[in-house]
PDB file of C-alpha atoms in Angstrom:
ATOM      1  CA  MET A   1      99.395  57.919 106.719  1.00  0.00           C
ATOM      2  CA  THR A   2      95.829  57.048 105.609  1.00  0.00           C
ATOM      3  CA  GLU A   3      94.714  56.956 101.983  1.00  0.00           C
ATOM      4  CA  ASN A   4      92.592  60.162 102.603  1.00  0.00           C
ATOM      5  CA  GLN A   5      95.701  62.136 103.814  1.00  0.00           C
ATOM      6  CA  LEU A   6      97.646  60.935 100.747  1.00  0.00           C
ATOM      7  CA  ALA A   7      94.868  61.985  98.424  1.00  0.00           C
ATOM      8  CA  GLU A   8      94.505  65.341 100.216  1.00  0.00           C
ATOM      9  CA  GLY A   9      98.269  65.959  99.720  1.00  0.00           C
ATOM     10  CA  SER A  10      98.310  65.266  96.131  1.00  0.00           C
ATOM     11  CA  THR A  11      95.178  67.497  95.501  1.00  0.00           C
ATOM     12  CA  GLN A  12      96.951  70.357  97.360  1.00  0.00           C
ATOM     13  CA  GLU A  13     100.192  69.783  95.141  1.00  0.00           C
ATOM     14  CA  ALA A  14      98.191  69.848  92.086  1.00  0.00           C
ATOM     15  CA  SER A  15      96.376  73.064  92.911  1.00  0.00           C
ATOM     16  CA  LYS A  16      99.734  74.602  93.868  1.00  0.00           C
ATOM     17  CA  ALA A  17     101.072  73.590  90.437  1.00  0.00           C
ATOM     18  CA  GLU A  18      98.029  74.988  88.739  1.00  0.00           C
ATOM     19  CA  ARG A  19      98.380  78.265  90.563  1.00  0.00           C
ATOM     20  CA  ASP A  20     102.049  78.468  89.568  1.00  0.00           C
ATOM     21  CA  LEU A  21     101.368  77.876  86.040  1.00  0.00           C
ATOM     22  CA  ARG A  22      98.559  80.591  86.006  1.00  0.00           C
ATOM     23  CA  PHE A  23     101.011  83.148  87.670  1.00  0.00           C
ATOM     24  CA  LYS A  24     103.845  82.134  85.201  1.00  0.00           C
ATOM     25  CA  LYS A  25     101.520  82.703  82.236  1.00  0.00           C
ATOM     26  CA  TRP A  26     100.181  85.973  83.605  1.00  0.00           C
ATOM     27  CA  SER A  27     103.618  87.342  84.379  1.00  0.00           C
ATOM     28  CA  GLN A  28     104.984  86.305  80.945  1.00  0.00           C
ATOM     29  CA  SER A  29     102.225  88.109  79.276  1.00  0.00           C
ATOM     30  CA  VAL A  30     102.809  91.360  81.284  1.00  0.00           C
ATOM     31  CA  LEU A  31     106.509  91.250  80.770  1.00  0.00           C
ATOM     32  CA  ILE A  32     106.184  90.763  77.010  1.00  0.00           C
ATOM     33  CA  VAL A  33     103.931  93.863  76.793  1.00  0.00           C
ATOM     34  CA  PHE A  34     106.358  95.942  78.911  1.00  0.00           C
ATOM     35  CA  LEU A  35     109.179  94.586  76.738  1.00  0.00           C
ATOM     36  CA  LEU A  36     107.375  95.995  73.724  1.00  0.00           C
ATOM     37  CA  PHE A  37     107.143  99.366  75.234  1.00  0.00           C
ATOM     38  CA  PHE A  38     110.839  99.391  76.137  1.00  0.00           C
ATOM     39  CA  TRP A  39     111.768  98.634  72.561  1.00  0.00           C
ATOM     40  CA  VAL A  40     109.550 101.530  71.374  1.00  0.00           C
ATOM     41  CA  GLY A  41     111.287 103.853  73.892  1.00  0.00           C
ATOM     42  CA  TYR A  42     114.624 102.610  72.925  1.00  0.00           C
ATOM     43  CA  PHE A  43     114.098 103.375  69.292  1.00  0.00           C
ATOM     44  CA  TYR A  44     112.468 106.763  70.156  1.00  0.00           C
ATOM     45  CA  SER A  45     115.484 107.658  72.384  1.00  0.00           C
ATOM     46  CA  LEU A  46     117.889 106.584  69.674  1.00  0.00           C
ATOM     47  CA  TYR A  47     115.957 108.727  67.046  1.00  0.00           C
ATOM     48  CA  GLN A  48     116.094 111.597  69.384  1.00  0.00           C
ATOM     49  CA  GLY A  49     119.825 111.093  70.138  1.00  0.00           C
ATOM     50  CA  ASN A  50     119.392 110.891  73.954  1.00  0.00           C
ATOM     51  CA  GLN A  51     122.238 108.555  74.935  1.00  0.00           C
ATOM     52  CA  SER A  52     121.373 108.457  78.651  1.00  0.00           C
ATOM     53  CA  ASN A  53     117.872 107.072  77.874  1.00  0.00           C
ATOM     54  CA  VAL A  54     119.307 104.575  75.296  1.00  0.00           C
ATOM     55  CA  SER A  55     121.532 103.047  77.940  1.00  0.00           C
ATOM     56  CA  SER A  56     118.791 102.885  80.467  1.00  0.00           C
ATOM     57  CA  TYR A  57     116.454 101.221  77.934  1.00  0.00           C
ATOM     58  CA  THR A  58     119.345  98.784  77.009  1.00  0.00           C
ATOM     59  CA  LEU A  59     119.559  97.514  80.731  1.00  0.00           C
ATOM     60  CA  MET A  60     115.787  97.007  80.875  1.00  0.00           C
ATOM     61  CA  ILE A  61     115.557  95.299  77.540  1.00  0.00           C
ATOM     62  CA  MET A  62     118.340  92.822  78.586  1.00  0.00           C
ATOM     63  CA  SER A  63     116.756  92.108  81.853  1.00  0.00           C
ATOM     64  CA  PHE A  64     113.237  91.601  80.634  1.00  0.00           C
ATOM     65  CA  SER A  65     114.483  89.493  77.768  1.00  0.00           C
ATOM     66  CA  LEU A  66     116.318  87.307  80.182  1.00  0.00           C
ATOM     67  CA  LEU A  67     113.144  86.900  82.170  1.00  0.00           C
ATOM     68  CA  ASN A  68     111.110  85.985  79.067  1.00  0.00           C
ATOM     69  CA  ALA A  69     114.009  83.813  77.497  1.00  0.00           C
ATOM     70  CA  GLU A  70     111.694  80.643  77.508  1.00  0.00           C
ATOM     71  CA  ILE A  71     109.324  82.234  75.208  1.00  0.00           C
ATOM     72  CA  LEU A  72     111.621  84.687  73.223  1.00  0.00           C
ATOM     73  CA  PHE A  73     114.436  82.248  72.299  1.00  0.00           C
ATOM     74  CA  THR A  74     112.741  78.757  72.115  1.00  0.00           C
ATOM     75  CA  ARG A  75     109.943  77.272  70.190  1.00  0.00           C
ATOM     76  CA  LYS A  76     107.507  77.435  73.190  1.00  0.00           C
ATOM     77  CA  LYS A  77     104.525  79.664  72.523  1.00  0.00           C
ATOM     78  CA  ALA A  78     102.862  82.389  74.515  1.00  0.00           C
ATOM     79  CA  GLN A  79      99.340  82.232  75.711  1.00  0.00           C
ATOM     80  CA  ASN A  80      97.667  83.545  72.513  1.00  0.00           C
ATOM     81  CA  THR A  81      98.628  84.357  68.955  1.00  0.00           C
ATOM     82  CA  ALA A  82      99.308  87.990  69.319  1.00  0.00           C
ATOM     83  CA  LEU A  83     101.501  87.680  72.244  1.00  0.00           C
ATOM     84  CA  ASN A  84     103.367  84.880  70.472  1.00  0.00           C
ATOM     85  CA  VAL A  85     103.949  87.082  67.497  1.00  0.00           C
ATOM     86  CA  ILE A  86     105.174  89.860  69.650  1.00  0.00           C
ATOM     87  CA  ALA A  87     107.469  87.604  71.562  1.00  0.00           C
ATOM     88  CA  LYS A  88     109.077  86.214  68.314  1.00  0.00           C
ATOM     89  CA  ILE A  89     109.590  89.677  66.905  1.00  0.00           C
ATOM     90  CA  GLU A  90     111.182  90.827  70.166  1.00  0.00           C
ATOM     91  CA  GLY A  91     113.433  87.699  70.190  1.00  0.00           C
ATOM     92  CA  ALA A  92     114.516  88.597  66.689  1.00  0.00           C
ATOM     93  CA  LEU A  93     115.047  92.284  67.631  1.00  0.00           C
ATOM     94  CA  PHE A  94     117.168  91.153  70.605  1.00  0.00           C
ATOM     95  CA  PHE A  95     119.357  88.955  68.380  1.00  0.00           C
ATOM     96  CA  LEU A  96     119.921  91.698  65.780  1.00  0.00           C
ATOM     97  CA  TRP A  97     120.545  94.332  68.413  1.00  0.00           C
ATOM     98  CA  ALA A  98     123.114  92.082  70.021  1.00  0.00           C
ATOM     99  CA  LEU A  99     124.914  91.273  66.735  1.00  0.00           C
ATOM    100  CA  ALA A 100     124.792  94.957  65.676  1.00  0.00           C
ATOM    101  CA  THR A 101     126.457  95.850  69.126  1.00  0.00           C
ATOM    102  CA  VAL A 102     129.114  93.246  68.799  1.00  0.00           C
ATOM    103  CA  ILE A 103     129.870  94.304  65.179  1.00  0.00           C
ATOM    104  CA  PHE A 104     130.112  98.115  66.189  1.00  0.00           C
ATOM    105  CA  THR A 105     132.286  97.303  69.150  1.00  0.00           C
ATOM    106  CA  ILE A 106     134.706  95.358  66.877  1.00  0.00           C
ATOM    107  CA  LEU A 107     134.794  98.207  64.264  1.00  0.00           C
ATOM    108  CA  LYS A 108     135.685 100.849  66.935  1.00  0.00           C
TER     109      LYS A 108
END
């Protein structure tokens, strides 16, 4: 291989890594916003007493929280301050919700 081919290959790898990083940041932002709406829907369904919606929101909250585990449950930060604050609040809500679920299950 010539030096040009090696340089071209490393440039392509760098651009692919950059695209992957941009996609990851974009998808995390969208998923964090969706997760916020799922929490609002969960609490509204809980307020209304609609148990079928509560269980549906529970599954969505768990799956979206696992997709965003890197930001919600670690010290890594989201793209901007607002998303970072939302992510940390959602992480705390998830922890408290899981703790309350365990406690209520034991008490029953």
